[in-house]
CSV table of C-alpha atoms in Angstrom, one decimal:
chain,number,residue,atom,x,y,z
A,894,MET,CA,-46.3,-84.8,-51.3
A,895,GLU,CA,-43.1,-86.6,-50.0
A,896,ALA,CA,-41.8,-83.2,-48.9
A,897,GLY,CA,-45.1,-82.6,-47.1
A,898,ILE,CA,-45.1,-86.0,-45.5
A,899,GLY,CA,-41.9,-85.5,-44.2
A,900,GLU,CA,-42.8,-82.0,-42.5
A,901,VAL,CA,-45.7,-83.7,-40.8
A,902,GLY,CA,-43.5,-86.4,-39.6
A,903,THR,CA,-40.9,-84.0,-38.1
A,904,SER,CA,-43.7,-82.1,-36.5
A,905,SER,CA,-44.9,-85.2,-34.9
A,906,ARG,CA,-41.7,-86.2,-33.6
A,907,LYS,CA,-41.4,-82.6,-32.0
A,908,THR,CA,-44.7,-82.9,-30.5
A,909,LYS,CA,-43.9,-86.3,-29.1
A,910,ASN,CA,-40.6,-85.0,-27.5
A,911,LEU,CA,-42.6,-82.0,-26.0
A,912,SER,CA,-45.0,-84.4,-24.4
A,913,GLY,CA,-42.2,-86.6,-22.9
A,914,PRO,CA,-40.5,-86.2,-19.5
A,915,ARG,CA,-39.1,-82.7,-19.0
A,916,SER,CA,-35.4,-82.4,-19.1
A,917,VAL,CA,-33.3,-80.5,-16.7
A,918,SER,CA,-32.9,-76.9,-17.5
A,919,PRO,CA,-29.4,-75.5,-18.2
A,920,ILE,CA,-29.6,-73.1,-15.0
A,921,GLY,CA,-30.8,-76.0,-12.9
A,922,SER,CA,-27.8,-78.2,-13.9
A,923,LEU,CA,-25.2,-75.8,-12.4
A,924,ASP,CA,-23.5,-76.7,-9.1
A,925,ALA,CA,-23.7,-74.6,-5.9
A,926,ASP,CA,-20.2,-73.3,-6.2
A,927,ILE,CA,-21.0,-71.8,-9.8
A,928,LEU,CA,-24.2,-70.3,-8.5
A,929,ARG,CA,-22.4,-68.7,-5.7
A,930,ALA,CA,-20.0,-67.0,-8.0
A,931,MET,CA,-22.7,-65.8,-10.3
A,932,PHE,CA,-24.9,-64.5,-7.0
A,933,SER,CA,-21.7,-62.8,-5.7
A,934,LEU,CA,-22.2,-60.3,-8.7
A,935,LEU,CA,-25.5,-59.0,-7.5
A,936,ASN,CA,-26.7,-56.2,-5.4
A,937,HIS,CA,-28.5,-56.9,-2.0
A,938,PHE,CA,-32.1,-56.4,-3.7
A,939,ASP,CA,-31.3,-58.8,-6.5
A,940,LEU,CA,-30.0,-61.3,-4.2
A,941,ILE,CA,-33.1,-61.2,-2.1
A,942,ARG,CA,-35.2,-61.9,-5.3
A,943,CYS,CA,-32.8,-64.6,-6.3
A,944,SER,CA,-33.5,-66.2,-3.0
A,945,ALA,CA,-37.2,-66.3,-3.6
A,946,VAL,CA,-37.1,-68.1,-6.9
A,947,CYS,CA,-36.8,-71.6,-5.7
A,948,LYS,CA,-36.0,-73.8,-2.4
A,949,SER,CA,-32.3,-74.7,-3.6
A,950,TRP,CA,-31.6,-71.0,-4.5
A,951,HIS,CA,-32.7,-69.8,-1.0
A,952,ILE,CA,-30.6,-72.5,0.7
A,953,ILE,CA,-27.5,-71.5,-1.4
A,954,ILE,CA,-27.8,-67.9,-0.5
A,955,ASN,CA,-28.9,-68.2,3.1
A,956,ASN,CA,-26.4,-70.6,4.1
A,957,SER,CA,-23.5,-68.8,2.5
A,958,THR,CA,-21.6,-65.7,3.6
A,959,LEU,CA,-22.8,-63.7,0.5
A,960,MET,CA,-25.1,-61.2,2.1
A,961,LYS,CA,-22.4,-60.8,4.8
A,962,ASP,CA,-19.7,-60.1,2.5
A,963,LEU,CA,-22.0,-57.8,0.5
A,964,TYR,CA,-22.8,-56.2,3.7
A,965,GLU,CA,-19.5,-55.3,5.0
A,966,LYS,CA,-18.5,-54.3,1.5
A,967,ASN,CA,-21.0,-51.6,1.5
A,968,SER,CA,-20.0,-50.3,4.9
A,969,SER,CA,-17.7,-47.7,3.1
A,970,LYS,CA,-20.3,-46.6,0.7
A,971,PHE,CA,-22.7,-45.8,3.5
A,972,ARG,CA,-20.0,-43.9,5.5
A,973,GLY,CA,-20.6,-45.6,8.8
A,974,THR,CA,-24.4,-45.8,8.8
A,975,LEU,CA,-24.4,-49.6,8.8
A,976,ASN,CA,-24.0,-51.5,12.0
A,977,VAL,CA,-21.3,-53.9,10.5
A,978,VAL,CA,-21.1,-57.1,12.3
A,979,ASN,CA,-18.1,-59.8,12.5
A,980,HIS,CA,-19.7,-62.9,13.1
A,981,SER,CA,-21.0,-65.4,10.3
A,982,ASN,CA,-24.5,-65.8,11.6
A,983,VAL,CA,-26.2,-63.1,10.0
A,984,SER,CA,-29.7,-63.5,8.9
A,985,LEU,CA,-30.8,-62.6,5.3
A,986,LYS,CA,-33.6,-60.4,6.6
A,987,TRP,CA,-31.6,-58.4,9.2
A,988,CYS,CA,-28.9,-57.7,6.4
A,989,LEU,CA,-31.5,-56.6,3.8
A,990,LYS,CA,-33.2,-54.3,6.3
A,991,ASP,CA,-29.9,-52.8,7.5
A,992,LEU,CA,-28.8,-52.3,3.7
A,993,ALA,CA,-32.1,-50.8,2.8
A,994,MET,CA,-32.5,-48.3,5.6
A,995,ALA,CA,-28.7,-47.0,5.0
A,996,GLU,CA,-29.5,-46.8,1.2
A,997,HIS,CA,-32.7,-44.7,2.2
A,998,ARG,CA,-30.8,-42.4,4.4
A,999,LEU,CA,-28.1,-41.8,1.8
A,1000,ALA,CA,-30.7,-41.2,-0.9
A,1001,LEU,CA,-32.5,-38.6,1.3
A,1002,THR,CA,-29.7,-36.7,2.4
A,1003,ASN,CA,-27.3,-36.7,-0.6
A,1004,GLY,CA,-29.2,-37.8,-3.5
A,1005,TYR,CA,-30.3,-36.3,-6.8
A,1006,THR,CA,-34.1,-35.5,-6.4
A,1007,GLU,CA,-36.8,-35.6,-9.1
A,1008,VAL,CA,-40.4,-34.5,-8.4
A,1009,HIS,CA,-43.4,-36.2,-10.2
A,1010,GLN,CA,-46.5,-33.9,-10.0
A,1011,TRP,CA,-50.0,-35.0,-11.1
A,1012,HIS,CA,-53.4,-33.5,-10.8
A,1013,GLY,CA,-55.2,-35.2,-8.1
A,1014,HIS,CA,-58.4,-33.6,-7.0
A,1015,TYR,CA,-61.1,-31.2,-8.7
A,1016,LEU,CA,-60.9,-28.6,-5.8
A,1017,ARG,CA,-57.9,-29.1,-3.6
A,1018,VAL,CA,-55.9,-32.0,-1.4
A,1019,SER,CA,-54.4,-31.1,1.8
A,1020,GLN,CA,-53.6,-34.7,3.3
A,1021,CYS,CA,-51.8,-37.7,2.3
A,1022,ARG,CA,-51.1,-41.1,3.9
A,1023,MET,CA,-48.9,-43.8,2.3
A,1024,LYS,CA,-48.6,-47.7,3.2
A,1025,ARG,CA,-47.4,-50.6,1.1
A,1026,GLY,CA,-46.9,-48.5,-2.1
A,1027,LEU,CA,-50.0,-46.9,-2.0
A,1028,ILE,CA,-51.0,-43.3,-1.3
A,1029,LEU,CA,-54.4,-42.2,0.0
A,1030,THR,CA,-55.2,-38.4,-0.8
A,1031,GLY,CA,-58.0,-36.1,0.2
A,1032,VAL,CA,-59.5,-33.5,2.6
A,1033,GLY,CA,-60.7,-30.3,0.8
A,1034,ASP,CA,-63.5,-31.9,-1.3
A,1035,LYS,CA,-65.8,-34.8,-0.6
A,1036,VAL,CA,-63.7,-37.4,-2.4
A,1037,LEU,CA,-60.7,-39.7,-1.1
A,1038,ARG,CA,-58.5,-41.2,-4.1
A,1039,LEU,CA,-56.2,-44.0,-3.7
A,1040,TRP,CA,-53.0,-44.0,-5.8
A,1041,SER,CA,-50.1,-46.3,-6.8
A,1042,SER,CA,-46.9,-44.9,-5.8
A,1043,GLY,CA,-45.3,-46.6,-8.8
A,1044,SER,CA,-47.4,-45.5,-11.7
A,1045,ASN,CA,-49.4,-42.8,-10.3
A,1046,GLU,CA,-52.6,-44.4,-11.4
A,1047,CYS,CA,-55.8,-43.8,-9.5
A,1048,LEU,CA,-56.9,-47.1,-8.0
A,1049,GLY,CA,-60.1,-46.2,-6.2
A,1050,GLU,CA,-62.3,-43.4,-5.4
A,1051,TYR,CA,-64.5,-43.2,-2.3
A,1052,SER,CA,-66.9,-40.3,-1.9
A,1053,PHE,CA,-69.3,-38.4,0.3
A,1054,PRO,CA,-71.7,-37.1,-2.1
A,1055,ASP,CA,-74.6,-35.8,0.4
A,1056,SER,CA,-72.4,-34.7,3.2
A,1057,LYS,CA,-70.0,-31.9,4.3
A,1058,PRO,CA,-66.2,-32.2,3.4
A,1059,ILE,CA,-63.9,-34.9,4.9
A,1060,ILE,CA,-61.9,-33.6,8.0
A,1061,ASP,CA,-59.5,-36.7,8.2
A,1062,PHE,CA,-59.0,-40.3,7.0
A,1063,ASP,CA,-56.7,-43.3,7.5
A,1064,PHE,CA,-56.5,-46.7,5.6
A,1065,ASP,CA,-55.1,-50.2,5.9
A,1066,GLU,CA,-54.6,-53.4,3.7
A,1067,SER,CA,-58.6,-53.8,3.3
A,1068,LYS,CA,-60.3,-50.7,4.4
A,1069,VAL,CA,-60.7,-47.0,3.9
A,1070,VAL,CA,-61.9,-44.9,7.0
A,1071,GLY,CA,-62.9,-41.3,6.6
A,1072,LEU,CA,-64.3,-38.7,9.2
A,1073,LEU,CA,-66.6,-35.6,8.7
A,1074,GLU,CA,-67.3,-33.3,11.4
A,1075,SER,CA,-69.6,-35.6,13.2
A,1076,ARG,CA,-69.8,-38.7,11.2
A,1077,ILE,CA,-67.3,-41.7,10.1
A,1078,CYS,CA,-67.7,-43.9,7.2
A,1079,MET,CA,-65.9,-47.0,6.0
A,1080,TRP,CA,-65.4,-48.7,2.6
A,1081,ARG,CA,-63.6,-51.9,1.6
A,1082,ARG,CA,-61.1,-51.0,-0.7
A,1083,THR,CA,-62.5,-53.2,-3.7
A,1084,ASP,CA,-65.8,-51.6,-3.2
A,1085,LYS,CA,-67.1,-48.0,-3.7
A,1086,ARG,CA,-69.9,-48.5,-1.6
A,1087,SER,CA,-69.8,-47.9,2.1
A,1088,ILE,CA,-69.8,-51.1,4.4
A,1089,PHE,CA,-70.5,-49.0,7.4
A,1090,PRO,CA,-73.4,-46.6,7.6
A,1091,PHE,CA,-72.8,-42.9,8.5
A,1092,ARG,CA,-72.7,-42.9,12.0
A,1093,GLU,CA,-73.2,-39.9,14.3
A,1094,ILE,CA,-70.3,-39.2,16.9
A,1095,SER,CA,-72.9,-37.0,18.9
A,1096,SER,CA,-72.7,-33.2,19.6
A,1097,PRO,CA,-68.6,-32.7,19.5
A,1098,ARG,CA,-66.9,-31.8,16.2
A,1099,GLY,CA,-64.5,-34.4,15.1
A,1100,ILE,CA,-61.0,-32.7,14.6
A,1101,CYS,CA,-58.7,-35.7,13.7
A,1102,MET,CA,-58.6,-39.4,13.4
A,1103,ARG,CA,-56.6,-42.6,13.3
A,1104,TYR,CA,-57.6,-46.1,12.3
A,1105,SER,CA,-56.1,-49.4,13.6
A,1106,ASP,CA,-58.3,-52.4,13.0
A,1107,PRO,CA,-60.9,-52.6,14.9
A,1108,ASP,CA,-60.6,-49.2,16.4
A,1109,ALA,CA,-61.2,-45.6,14.9
A,1110,VAL,CA,-60.2,-43.2,17.2
A,1111,ILE,CA,-61.7,-39.7,16.9
A,1112,GLY,CA,-60.4,-36.5,18.7
A,1113,CYS,CA,-62.8,-34.1,19.3
A,1114,ASP,CA,-63.4,-30.4,20.0
A,1115,ASP,CA,-64.6,-31.0,23.5
A,1116,GLY,CA,-61.1,-32.4,24.7
A,1117,THR,CA,-62.1,-35.9,24.2
A,1118,ALA,CA,-61.2,-39.1,22.1
A,1119,ARG,CA,-64.0,-41.2,21.1
A,1120,VAL,CA,-63.2,-45.0,20.2
A,1121,PHE,CA,-65.5,-46.6,17.9
A,1122,ASP,CA,-65.4,-50.2,17.2
A,1123,MET,CA,-65.8,-50.2,13.2
A,1124,TYR,CA,-67.5,-53.5,12.9
A,1125,THR,CA,-70.4,-52.8,15.5
A,1126,GLY,CA,-70.5,-49.2,14.8
A,1127,SER,CA,-70.7,-48.4,18.7
A,1128,CYS,CA,-68.8,-46.1,20.7
A,1129,SER,CA,-66.8,-48.2,22.9
A,1130,ARG,CA,-65.1,-45.5,25.1
A,1131,ILE,CA,-65.0,-41.7,25.6
A,1132,ILE,CA,-61.5,-40.6,27.0
A,1133,ARG,CA,-60.7,-37.4,28.4
A,1134,THR,CA,-57.2,-36.3,26.7
A,1135,HIS,CA,-56.4,-32.7,27.5
A,1136,ALA,CA,-57.6,-29.4,29.0
A,1137,GLY,CA,-57.4,-28.2,25.3
A,1138,SER,CA,-58.6,-29.7,22.0
A,1139,PRO,CA,-56.7,-32.6,20.6
A,1140,THR,CA,-54.9,-31.6,17.2
A,1141,CYS,CA,-53.3,-34.8,15.9
A,1142,LEU,CA,-53.2,-38.5,17.0
A,1143,ALA,CA,-50.8,-41.5,16.5
A,1144,PHE,CA,-51.0,-45.2,17.4
A,1145,THR,CA,-48.1,-47.2,19.1
A,1146,ASP,CA,-47.6,-51.0,18.7
A,1147,CYS,CA,-48.7,-51.6,22.2
A,1148,GLN,CA,-52.4,-50.6,22.3
A,1149,MET,CA,-51.9,-47.0,23.3
A,1150,ILE,CA,-52.9,-43.8,21.6
A,1151,LEU,CA,-50.7,-40.5,21.4
A,1152,CYS,CA,-52.7,-37.4,21.4
A,1153,GLY,CA,-51.3,-33.9,20.6
A,1154,SER,CA,-52.7,-30.7,22.2
A,1155,SER,CA,-52.9,-26.9,21.1
A,1156,LEU,CA,-51.2,-26.7,24.8
A,1157,GLY,CA,-48.0,-28.1,23.8
A,1158,ARG,CA,-48.6,-31.5,25.3
A,1159,VAL,CA,-48.6,-35.3,24.0
A,1160,THR,CA,-50.6,-37.8,26.2
A,1161,ALA,CA,-50.3,-41.4,25.8
A,1162,ILE,CA,-53.5,-43.2,26.7
A,1163,ASP,CA,-54.0,-47.0,27.1
A,1164,LEU,CA,-56.9,-47.9,24.7
A,1165,SER,CA,-58.0,-50.8,26.7
A,1166,THR,CA,-58.8,-49.0,29.9
A,1167,GLY,CA,-58.6,-45.2,28.9
A,1168,GLU,CA,-56.0,-44.5,31.6
A,1169,HIS,CA,-53.4,-41.6,30.9
A,1170,VAL,CA,-50.2,-43.4,30.9
A,1171,ALA,CA,-48.0,-40.3,30.6
A,1172,SER,CA,-48.2,-36.6,29.8
A,1173,LEU,CA,-45.3,-35.3,27.6
A,1174,LYS,CA,-44.7,-31.5,27.6
A,1175,SER,CA,-42.7,-29.1,25.5
A,1176,THR,CA,-40.3,-26.7,27.3
A,1177,ILE,CA,-41.1,-24.2,24.9
A,1178,SER,CA,-44.2,-22.0,25.9
A,1179,HIS,CA,-46.6,-20.6,23.6
A,1180,THR,CA,-46.4,-23.6,21.2
A,1181,GLY,CA,-49.1,-26.2,20.1
A,1182,ILE,CA,-48.4,-29.8,18.9
A,1183,ARG,CA,-49.5,-29.9,15.2
A,1184,SER,CA,-48.2,-33.5,13.8
A,1185,LEU,CA,-47.3,-36.5,15.5
A,1186,CYS,CA,-45.5,-40.0,14.6
A,1187,PHE,CA,-44.3,-43.0,16.7
A,1188,ASN,CA,-41.2,-45.1,15.9
A,1189,GLN,CA,-42.0,-48.6,17.0
A,1190,HIS,CA,-38.3,-49.8,16.6
A,1191,SER,CA,-36.7,-46.9,18.8
A,1192,TYR,CA,-40.0,-46.1,21.0
A,1193,GLN,CA,-39.4,-42.6,20.2
A,1194,ILE,CA,-42.2,-39.9,19.8
A,1195,PHE,CA,-41.7,-37.3,17.3
A,1196,ALA,CA,-43.9,-34.0,16.9
A,1197,GLY,CA,-44.0,-30.8,14.8
A,1198,SER,CA,-45.1,-27.6,16.6
A,1199,THR,CA,-47.0,-24.3,15.5
A,1200,ALA,CA,-44.0,-22.6,16.4
A,1201,GLY,CA,-41.7,-24.4,14.0
A,1202,TYR,CA,-40.0,-26.9,16.5
A,1203,THR,CA,-39.6,-30.8,16.1
A,1204,HIS,CA,-39.7,-32.6,19.4
A,1205,CYS,CA,-38.6,-36.2,20.5
A,1206,TRP,CA,-39.5,-38.1,23.5
A,1207,ASP,CA,-38.6,-41.5,24.6
A,1208,LEU,CA,-41.7,-43.6,25.5
A,1209,ARG,CA,-39.8,-45.7,27.8
A,1210,THR,CA,-38.1,-43.3,30.1
A,1211,LEU,CA,-41.0,-40.6,29.4
A,1212,ARG,CA,-38.3,-37.9,29.1
A,1213,PRO,CA,-37.6,-35.4,26.3
A,1214,LEU,CA,-34.7,-36.4,24.1
A,1215,TRP,CA,-34.2,-33.1,22.1
A,1216,GLU,CA,-36.1,-30.3,20.6
A,1217,THR,CA,-34.8,-28.1,17.7
A,1218,ARG,CA,-36.6,-25.2,15.9
A,1219,ILE,CA,-36.0,-25.8,12.2
A,1220,SER,CA,-38.5,-23.3,10.8
A,1221,PRO,CA,-40.2,-20.1,11.9
A,1222,ASN,CA,-43.6,-21.6,11.0
A,1223,VAL,CA,-46.2,-24.2,11.6
A,1224,LEU,CA,-44.9,-27.9,10.8
A,1225,TYR,CA,-47.8,-29.5,9.5
A,1226,GLY,CA,-46.2,-32.9,8.7
A,1227,VAL,CA,-43.6,-35.2,10.7
A,1228,GLN,CA,-43.1,-38.7,9.3
A,1229,HIS,CA,-40.6,-41.4,8.9
A,1230,LEU,CA,-40.3,-44.9,7.1
A,1231,GLN,CA,-41.6,-47.6,9.1
A,1232,SER,CA,-38.2,-49.4,10.0
A,1233,ASP,CA,-36.0,-46.3,9.7
A,1234,THR,CA,-34.5,-45.1,12.9
A,1235,SER,CA,-32.1,-42.5,11.5
A,1236,THR,CA,-34.2,-40.1,9.3
A,1237,LEU,CA,-37.1,-37.9,9.8
A,1238,ALA,CA,-39.1,-36.0,6.9
A,1239,VAL,CA,-40.6,-32.6,8.0
A,1240,GLY,CA,-42.6,-30.3,6.0
A,1241,GLY,CA,-44.7,-27.0,6.8
A,1242,ILE,CA,-46.1,-23.8,6.1
A,1243,ASP,CA,-42.7,-22.5,4.8
A,1244,GLY,CA,-42.6,-25.0,2.0
A,1245,VAL,CA,-39.2,-26.4,2.6
A,1246,LEU,CA,-39.0,-30.2,2.8
A,1247,ARG,CA,-36.3,-31.1,5.3
A,1248,ILE,CA,-34.6,-34.3,6.3
A,1249,VAL,CA,-33.7,-34.2,10.2
A,1250,ASP,CA,-31.6,-36.9,12.2
A,1251,GLN,CA,-33.8,-38.8,14.5
A,1252,ASN,CA,-31.0,-38.9,17.0
A,1253,ASN,CA,-30.5,-35.3,17.8
A,1254,GLY,CA,-32.6,-32.9,15.6
A,1255,ALA,CA,-30.0,-31.8,13.3
A,1256,VAL,CA,-31.2,-30.8,9.8
A,1257,LEU,CA,-29.4,-32.9,7.3
A,1258,SER,CA,-31.0,-31.6,4.1
A,1259,ARG,CA,-33.4,-29.1,2.7
A,1260,TYR,CA,-35.1,-29.2,-0.5
A,1261,VAL,CA,-37.4,-26.9,-2.7
A,1262,MET,CA,-38.5,-27.0,-6.2
A,1263,GLU,CA,-36.1,-25.9,-8.9
A,1264,ARG,CA,-36.8,-22.6,-10.7
A,1265,GLY,CA,-37.9,-23.1,-14.4
A,1266,LYS,CA,-40.4,-24.9,-16.7
A,1267,SER,CA,-41.4,-28.4,-15.7
A,1268,GLU,CA,-41.3,-31.1,-18.6
A,1269,ALA,CA,-44.9,-32.6,-19.1
A,1270,THR,CA,-45.2,-36.1,-20.2
A,1271,SER,CA,-48.3,-35.1,-22.7
A,1272,HIS,CA,-50.2,-32.1,-23.8
A,1273,ASN,CA,-52.9,-32.7,-21.2
A,1274,PRO,CA,-52.5,-30.0,-18.6
A,1275,LYS,CA,-53.6,-32.7,-16.1
A,1276,ALA,CA,-51.0,-35.0,-17.0
A,1277,LEU,CA,-47.8,-36.1,-15.1
A,1278,LYS,CA,-45.1,-33.3,-14.9
A,1279,VAL,CA,-41.5,-34.3,-14.2
A,1280,MET,CA,-39.6,-31.3,-12.2
A,1281,LYS,CA,-36.3,-30.8,-10.5
A,1282,ALA,CA,-35.7,-30.2,-7.0
A,1283,ARG,CA,-32.7,-28.6,-5.3
A,1284,ALA,CA,-30.9,-28.9,-2.1
A,1285,LEU,CA,-30.5,-25.9,-0.3
A,1286,SER,CA,-27.1,-25.2,1.7
A,1287,SER,CA,-27.3,-24.2,5.1
A,1288,ASP,CA,-26.3,-20.7,4.7
A,1289,VAL,CA,-29.4,-19.9,1.9
A,1290,CYS,CA,-31.9,-17.6,3.3
A,1291,ILE,CA,-35.4,-19.2,2.8
A,1292,ASP,CA,-37.3,-15.9,2.7
A,1293,ARG,CA,-35.2,-15.0,-0.4
A,1294,ILE,CA,-36.7,-18.2,-2.3
A,1295,PRO,CA,-39.9,-17.3,-4.5
A,1296,LYS,CA,-43.1,-18.8,-2.8
A,1297,GLN,CA,-43.8,-20.4,-6.2
A,1298,ALA,CA,-40.8,-22.7,-5.6
A,1299,ARG,CA,-42.0,-23.7,-2.1
A,1300,PRO,CA,-45.5,-23.9,-1.7
A,1301,ALA,CA,-46.8,-24.7,1.8
A,1302,ILE,CA,-46.6,-28.4,2.8
A,1303,THR,CA,-49.8,-29.4,4.4
A,1304,GLY,CA,-49.4,-33.2,4.2
A,1305,LEU,CA,-46.5,-35.5,4.1
A,1306,ALA,CA,-45.8,-39.4,3.7
A,1307,VAL,CA,-42.8,-41.4,3.3
A,1308,GLY,CA,-41.9,-44.5,1.4
A,1309,MET,CA,-38.7,-46.1,0.6
A,1310,LYS,CA,-36.5,-43.4,-1.1
A,1311,LYS,CA,-39.7,-41.2,-2.1
A,1312,ILE,CA,-41.7,-38.6,-0.2
A,1313,VAL,CA,-45.3,-37.7,-1.1
A,1314,THR,CA,-46.5,-34.1,-0.3
A,1315,THR,CA,-49.7,-32.2,-0.7
A,1316,HIS,CA,-50.0,-28.3,-0.7
A,1317,ASN,CA,-53.7,-27.5,-0.4
A,1318,GLU,CA,-53.9,-27.3,-4.1
A,1319,LYS,CA,-55.2,-29.8,-6.7
A,1320,TYR,CA,-52.1,-31.4,-7.4
A,1321,ILE,CA,-50.1,-34.3,-5.5
A,1322,ARG,CA,-46.1,-34.4,-5.7
A,1323,MET,CA,-44.0,-37.3,-5.4
A,1324,TRP,CA,-40.3,-36.5,-4.4
A,1325,LYS,CA,-38.0,-39.4,-5.6
A,1326,PHE,CA,-34.6,-39.6,-4.2
A,1327,ASN,CA,-31.6,-41.5,-5.8
A,1328,ASP,CA,-28.1,-41.9,-4.6
């Protein structure tokens, strides 16, 4: 009994101590100099994570030269891709961004590449979009699927059971928008039910679409772009784009829409007025624009053509900067990471994933699947497969590589040190690059 009473008494004392004032944690008792010494051993990503732990750590990291010292230390690793500054007033955000972009470029051009492949759709999937770590795939059947780029887990499914197959789609932080031949529909990402009823575009057939809240811009086969307000459901403007049909669209950050044409032109249009701001033309005859993207940091427009050319124009001067033929066939995808001003990912019908220099159009690296068996993570044929990719030297003839190792790339999206591709098949591929 005495032993039991003693045990109860000890437990009561422990409970009493826990309910009293909280003592300072050992890590909180360290002074700023010791913390700076500990932080100096971290890389830039871990340093940013530590700066978000508490206010005192943020002040120590932000007011010190830790990030600047780490930034200059990495200048040799990234082979001159960093714009190293000598002054001490360097913001944490600026350093992190430049370091991340340099690491992204190094991984895409000189890295070890692993490919994760999983079964995405029952019929086929030919398009993909990637934003904020999420991937949206579709076109080929009547279903759009949202995936996590980290776990490859399906997070949502949005279907058109009683309609024709999907033509194009887009999404943002809260909504998914889909285009059929003559209809558009919108869902909340958290709800499978449409919050926007099927809306008839009218007689023209929709070919391509881009969405930037609240406007969905539809490129139609009659040579027009139709602007829909996705909250009212009304067509606010019909804009004549080209003599030929529009083939692809891209938004700028200043309320302009870029429209590619089968005649080899890119037209910049002011959405608020419908006026043509510029008409950019390729110098190559008999080529059409098949894919487009816009870099809001450099104000450069990039395009892939039906003849295998990549093109670059400066939106400020309205002049072509370069054009390079990197493939003998159609380029279906031209994309870059949002903040990256150095590399461009390009894919097309020959099935080779290319990394191109945004400044001059030079091909920095080329990748195809490694020949051989893949490693499945389970016995389920639909489960994730992990495969190897190999970089091609400049003297390798593409035609000598079996087509099984390079299925046509019909869709392409770029994330941090990763690229998602679709191939008009049931599967989706995630190319992961590591330096």
